[in-house]
XYZ file of C-alpha atoms in Angstrom:
389
model
C 1.199 -25.240 34.745
C -2.244 -23.836 33.404
C -1.561 -19.858 32.723
C -3.191 -17.188 34.517
C -5.807 -15.365 33.252
C -5.991 -11.888 32.486
C -7.350 -8.997 35.189
C -7.498 -6.426 32.658
C -10.750 -7.206 30.965
C -12.113 -8.259 34.881
C -11.054 -4.952 36.119
C -12.640 -3.065 33.098
C -15.443 -4.688 33.530
C -16.228 -3.676 37.287
C -14.605 -0.295 37.236
C -17.635 0.659 34.019
C -20.313 -0.915 35.921
C -19.041 1.476 39.226
C -18.470 4.303 36.000
C -22.308 3.348 35.120
C -23.985 3.256 38.658
C -21.164 5.979 40.477
C -20.531 8.114 38.021
C -23.293 7.818 35.306
C -26.530 7.436 37.783
C -25.129 9.383 41.109
C -22.709 11.566 40.965
C -23.581 13.238 37.995
C -25.887 15.022 40.152
C -23.315 17.406 42.152
C -23.293 18.903 38.104
C -26.210 18.740 37.465
C -27.758 20.184 40.918
C -27.100 24.499 40.324
C -27.967 23.821 36.636
C -31.277 22.095 38.008
C -31.672 25.714 40.131
C -30.778 27.844 37.623
C -33.813 25.830 35.543
C -36.185 26.984 37.809
C -36.718 23.155 38.429
C -35.674 23.043 42.180
C -34.762 25.020 45.056
C -31.692 24.564 47.194
C -33.595 23.496 50.136
C -35.037 21.307 47.538
C -31.898 19.808 45.973
C -30.470 18.922 49.531
C -34.137 16.397 50.354
C -33.416 15.151 46.794
C -30.289 14.043 47.851
C -30.893 12.519 51.007
C -33.779 10.351 49.157
C -30.589 8.999 46.146
C -28.569 7.815 49.483
C -31.529 6.102 51.394
C -32.134 4.192 48.135
C -28.103 3.342 48.634
C -28.495 2.414 51.708
C -31.432 0.252 50.664
C -29.158 -0.848 48.248
C -26.771 -1.945 50.585
C -29.246 -3.888 52.718
C -29.460 -5.901 50.405
C -26.801 -7.055 48.925
C -25.894 -7.486 52.652
C -28.776 -10.483 52.390
C -27.517 -11.188 48.711
C -24.283 -11.407 49.912
C -23.175 -14.781 48.057
C -21.991 -15.497 44.479
C -25.260 -17.500 43.242
C -27.045 -14.669 44.487
C -24.729 -11.521 43.150
C -24.885 -13.578 39.445
C -29.193 -13.407 39.826
C -29.506 -9.624 41.539
C -26.602 -7.503 40.212
C -28.363 -7.629 36.529
C -31.795 -6.810 38.071
C -30.268 -4.176 39.817
C -28.185 -2.387 36.369
C -31.729 -3.090 34.972
C -33.063 -0.729 37.669
C -30.102 1.861 37.003
C -31.665 2.026 33.002
C -34.885 2.228 33.888
C -34.288 5.274 36.575
C -32.152 6.778 35.021
C -34.102 7.334 31.820
C -37.643 8.105 33.577
C -35.342 10.929 34.944
C -35.302 12.996 31.614
C -39.722 12.902 32.331
C -39.023 14.243 36.055
C -40.466 17.503 36.037
C -41.552 17.634 39.992
C -39.059 17.902 42.762
C -41.570 15.057 44.241
C -41.165 12.483 40.671
C -37.300 12.917 41.386
C -37.302 12.438 44.732
C -38.771 9.098 43.924
C -36.556 8.286 40.990
C -33.202 9.260 42.964
C -34.777 6.767 45.557
C -34.865 4.096 42.593
C -31.664 4.411 41.100
C -30.000 5.422 44.922
C -31.112 1.667 45.191
C -29.187 -0.265 42.265
C -26.310 2.182 43.189
C -25.873 0.322 46.065
C -26.216 -2.853 44.955
C -24.106 -2.795 41.805
C -21.557 -0.890 44.418
C -21.486 -3.796 46.658
C -21.913 -6.491 44.194
C -19.497 -5.718 41.236
C -16.244 -5.613 43.456
C -17.282 -8.541 45.572
C -17.694 -10.826 42.518
C -14.522 -8.805 41.731
C -12.312 -9.727 44.446
C -13.637 -12.835 45.568
C -12.190 -14.117 41.632
C -8.987 -12.086 43.065
C -8.720 -14.321 46.101
C -9.268 -17.220 44.139
C -6.278 -16.157 41.345
C -4.356 -14.775 44.654
C -4.141 -11.476 42.530
C -6.201 -9.175 45.679
C -3.809 -6.455 45.385
C -4.799 -5.189 42.748
C -8.914 -4.702 43.726
C -8.512 -1.693 44.460
C -8.393 -0.534 40.781
C -11.422 -1.810 40.259
C -11.981 1.718 41.726
C -10.754 3.301 38.689
C -14.330 3.435 37.086
C -15.933 5.834 39.806
C -13.036 8.109 38.500
C -13.233 8.281 35.151
C -17.254 8.580 35.986
C -16.652 11.640 37.241
C -14.295 12.928 35.246
C -16.825 12.062 32.361
C -20.015 12.884 34.374
C -18.962 16.627 34.208
C -17.925 16.930 30.607
C -21.059 15.720 29.894
C -23.384 18.357 31.870
C -21.115 21.163 30.990
C -21.530 19.748 26.772
C -24.972 19.871 27.186
C -25.334 23.302 28.633
C -27.001 25.575 26.129
C -28.493 21.889 24.304
C -30.498 20.981 27.241
C -32.901 22.643 30.084
C -34.438 20.884 32.966
C -35.002 17.577 32.843
C -33.551 17.025 29.290
C -30.130 17.335 30.856
C -30.874 13.333 32.216
C -30.381 12.587 28.661
C -26.833 11.690 27.763
C -25.853 9.975 30.781
C -28.961 7.722 30.513
C -28.807 6.692 27.421
C -24.743 6.012 27.622
C -25.472 4.038 30.572
C -27.401 1.056 28.550
C -25.015 -0.051 26.101
C -21.974 0.230 29.048
C -23.984 -1.927 31.917
C -24.737 -4.347 29.115
C -20.764 -4.767 28.359
C -19.770 -4.990 32.269
C -22.069 -7.395 32.731
C -21.723 -9.385 30.621
C -18.774 -9.805 30.139
C -18.695 -9.870 34.533
C -21.389 -12.974 33.999
C -18.188 -14.823 32.679
C -16.226 -15.149 35.533
C -15.228 -18.395 36.476
C -16.362 -18.691 40.654
C -17.376 -22.130 41.235
C -20.657 -21.461 43.881
C -20.988 -22.627 47.731
C -20.489 -25.969 48.260
C -22.263 -27.047 52.162
C -19.469 -27.093 54.927
C -18.066 -29.998 56.465
C -19.642 -30.920 59.415
C -16.975 -31.683 60.797
C -14.488 -28.667 60.341
C -14.348 -26.171 61.948
C -17.055 -23.377 61.844
C -15.217 -19.611 61.267
C -17.414 -17.243 63.512
C -20.020 -15.082 61.827
C -19.858 -12.572 64.142
C -18.947 -9.039 61.897
C -17.882 -7.217 64.537
C -15.036 -7.966 67.001
C -12.067 -6.544 68.990
C -10.146 -5.705 65.261
C -12.718 -4.476 63.434
C -15.464 -2.319 65.238
C -13.222 0.339 65.752
C -12.584 -0.238 61.710
C -16.739 0.013 61.090
C -17.374 2.962 64.010
C -14.447 4.991 61.829
C -15.816 4.351 58.015
C -18.982 5.789 59.614
C -17.166 9.570 60.291
C -16.452 8.533 56.450
C -19.215 8.163 54.883
C -21.001 11.654 56.716
C -17.102 13.482 56.089
C -16.659 13.346 52.387
C -19.938 12.995 51.152
C -20.796 17.319 52.247
C -18.304 18.256 49.433
C -18.989 16.089 47.242
C -22.651 16.707 47.428
C -22.347 21.132 47.247
C -18.822 21.562 46.315
C -20.559 22.881 42.892
C -22.906 24.766 44.885
C -21.228 26.517 47.658
C -18.583 27.451 44.777
C -20.906 29.196 42.991
C -22.245 31.373 46.690
C -18.217 31.807 47.448
C -16.180 32.711 44.504
C -15.473 35.457 42.994
C -17.801 35.372 39.183
C -15.943 34.116 36.578
C -13.538 32.416 38.811
C -12.615 29.328 37.005
C -14.261 27.620 40.124
C -17.111 28.289 39.670
C -18.090 26.063 36.356
C -14.950 24.286 37.154
C -14.711 22.723 40.646
C -16.145 19.573 39.866
C -13.824 18.910 36.969
C -11.611 19.430 38.924
C -12.981 17.012 41.916
C -13.201 14.091 39.035
C -9.764 15.339 37.801
C -8.498 14.233 41.774
C -9.906 10.776 41.672
C -8.099 9.741 38.458
C -4.835 8.442 40.235
C -6.694 7.490 42.948
C -7.084 4.242 43.311
C -2.936 3.430 41.906
C -1.730 5.696 44.401
C -3.683 4.613 47.394
C -3.671 0.403 46.334
C 0.217 1.491 46.242
C 0.306 3.053 49.757
C -1.536 0.187 50.736
C 0.730 -2.179 49.244
C 3.594 -0.334 50.803
C 2.644 1.034 54.468
C -0.251 -1.783 54.595
C -3.552 -0.796 54.781
C -3.958 0.115 58.557
C -1.717 3.473 58.301
C -2.802 4.106 54.480
C -6.238 4.541 56.027
C -5.062 7.086 58.621
C -3.143 9.190 56.134
C -6.350 8.552 54.005
C -8.627 10.379 56.759
C -5.759 13.654 57.622
C -6.387 14.491 53.999
C -9.695 14.613 53.946
C -10.253 16.377 56.745
C -7.130 18.850 55.534
C -9.774 19.080 51.964
C -12.932 20.228 54.735
C -10.809 22.657 56.759
C -9.898 23.770 53.612
C -13.517 24.672 52.381
C -14.367 25.497 56.354
C -11.253 28.179 56.806
C -9.476 29.419 53.597
C -11.728 32.112 51.519
C -12.732 31.510 48.232
C -11.492 30.147 45.745
C -8.084 28.491 47.281
C -10.373 27.218 49.547
C -12.410 25.205 47.253
C -9.468 24.422 45.367
C -8.187 22.754 48.195
C -10.810 20.783 49.096
C -11.749 19.772 45.836
C -7.829 18.102 45.826
C -7.666 16.595 48.966
C -11.488 15.142 49.173
C -11.500 14.304 45.680
C -7.714 12.140 45.469
C -8.714 10.936 49.163
C -11.708 9.745 49.363
C -12.086 6.717 46.515
C -8.859 5.746 49.339
C -10.523 5.556 51.859
C -13.215 2.820 50.198
C -10.179 -0.120 48.636
C -8.260 0.082 52.045
C -11.477 -0.291 54.276
C -12.419 -2.676 51.821
C -9.798 -4.509 51.931
C -8.549 -4.812 55.339
C -11.541 -5.502 56.296
C -11.349 -8.894 54.063
C -8.413 -9.381 55.742
C -9.727 -9.164 59.368
C -12.080 -11.773 58.320
C -10.976 -13.890 54.971
C -14.214 -15.916 55.385
C -17.435 -13.259 54.700
C -15.600 -11.344 52.553
C -19.055 -9.665 50.121
C -20.716 -10.044 53.632
C -19.000 -7.428 55.673
C -18.289 -5.642 51.877
C -22.130 -5.246 52.382
C -22.664 -4.188 56.131
C -19.963 -1.228 55.924
C -20.822 -0.303 52.336
C -24.433 -0.193 54.525
C -23.465 1.652 57.772
C -21.194 4.105 54.710
C -24.389 4.928 53.493
C -26.471 5.267 56.433
C -24.111 7.766 57.549
C -24.599 9.822 54.234
C -28.048 10.140 54.179
C -27.548 11.776 57.768
C -25.409 14.483 56.067
C -27.859 16.177 53.796
C -30.820 16.112 55.097
C -28.897 17.405 58.797
C -27.878 20.157 56.483
C -31.725 20.894 54.959
C -32.210 20.975 58.201
C -29.767 23.468 59.273
C -30.510 25.617 55.830
C -33.815 25.605 57.022
C -32.615 26.755 60.318
C -31.585 30.220 58.042
C -27.753 28.302 58.625
C -25.474 28.320 54.964
C -24.265 25.490 53.224
C -20.845 26.894 53.484
C -21.060 26.466 57.158
C -22.984 23.178 57.756
C -19.019 21.691 56.564
C -18.520 21.895 59.634
C -20.463 18.843 60.261
C -18.183 17.202 57.797
C -14.845 18.287 59.250
C -15.836 16.743 62.771
C -17.442 13.603 61.090
C -13.554 13.139 59.841
C -11.676 13.677 62.857
C -14.279 11.452 64.505
C -13.172 8.636 61.343
C -9.748 9.653 62.166
C -9.879 8.798 65.283
C -11.614 5.541 65.515
C -9.191 4.630 62.803
C -5.843 4.660 65.483
C -7.517 1.554 67.217
C -7.002 -0.826 64.353
C -5.101 -3.108 64.554
C -1.720 -2.960 61.677
C -2.037 -5.673 58.977
C -0.071 -6.113 56.044
């Protein structure tokens, strides 16, 4: 009997790539934003617009992944996406204007969207071949470690680096990690797709049907619901919390620490309760977190939001991806890319609408009502998704 291949190196490689593009690429912008504003490089409104450019890039990357969804296409495009991440990250260290940074965050978002879809999809297909799909959620531990690492890098470099130089630690660390992660995944034993048997029944290529449509509509709400606290919570903490409170400088660290057990926890809950029921619970938890920031004044509300949203949003991602593959097992990577594209589209709308709201004289704190409404929408549609185990 042939020995089963080891899971750990594969999951670690995928987690490393998600750490690079999501932790050191995308979400390091969140703890950096208050410092970039303080350094005079950006205004709060410019910061919101730059976030929107990054999310637009993420949408473009996800749409490209929807186009390049076959195993052989992923093998070709994934290293180029990682290279784009490295180049744009290094160039950010020289970005002294909001326009330049917007263009670079767009490129960084494209690489992030591609890698965030393609790396887990490649691993999920490999796990399905090994009949070990239940471990798929563990690859998202890389995002959790990346969030903690981004917070630590920003804190340690404070006082040493100013302005655009604050991007250097993340840019330099990305180079060896991206190289190692891709080197491991490039060696995965996955056969290329063969031409279908003309006499066999061809499975439907439809992405939307009675089972999957509510899941898509629900996931749209998840994208807009989580992105506002995940982009602006440190900024809101500075505006809402009493000076000297540890949350003024450490709210992002609390979010990051809350994410650490979340892939294991939600992966386990999905296995015990079924992915559908676990997903419904994740929407309830995120909604309570955003409402906490809105309705509970000062530090307690910020802390509740950081813990509940930080500890839940990755569970929503991994459970949705796995449930979608259960509904349409014959088109896993394509379905994953379509879901991420929709998710990124609603993420893009969140900061853009926040910028519009700020321009009309609204507050950053009150913009969180948009996130609460989106999560309520997602929960409502999630109740219509059929139970699958």
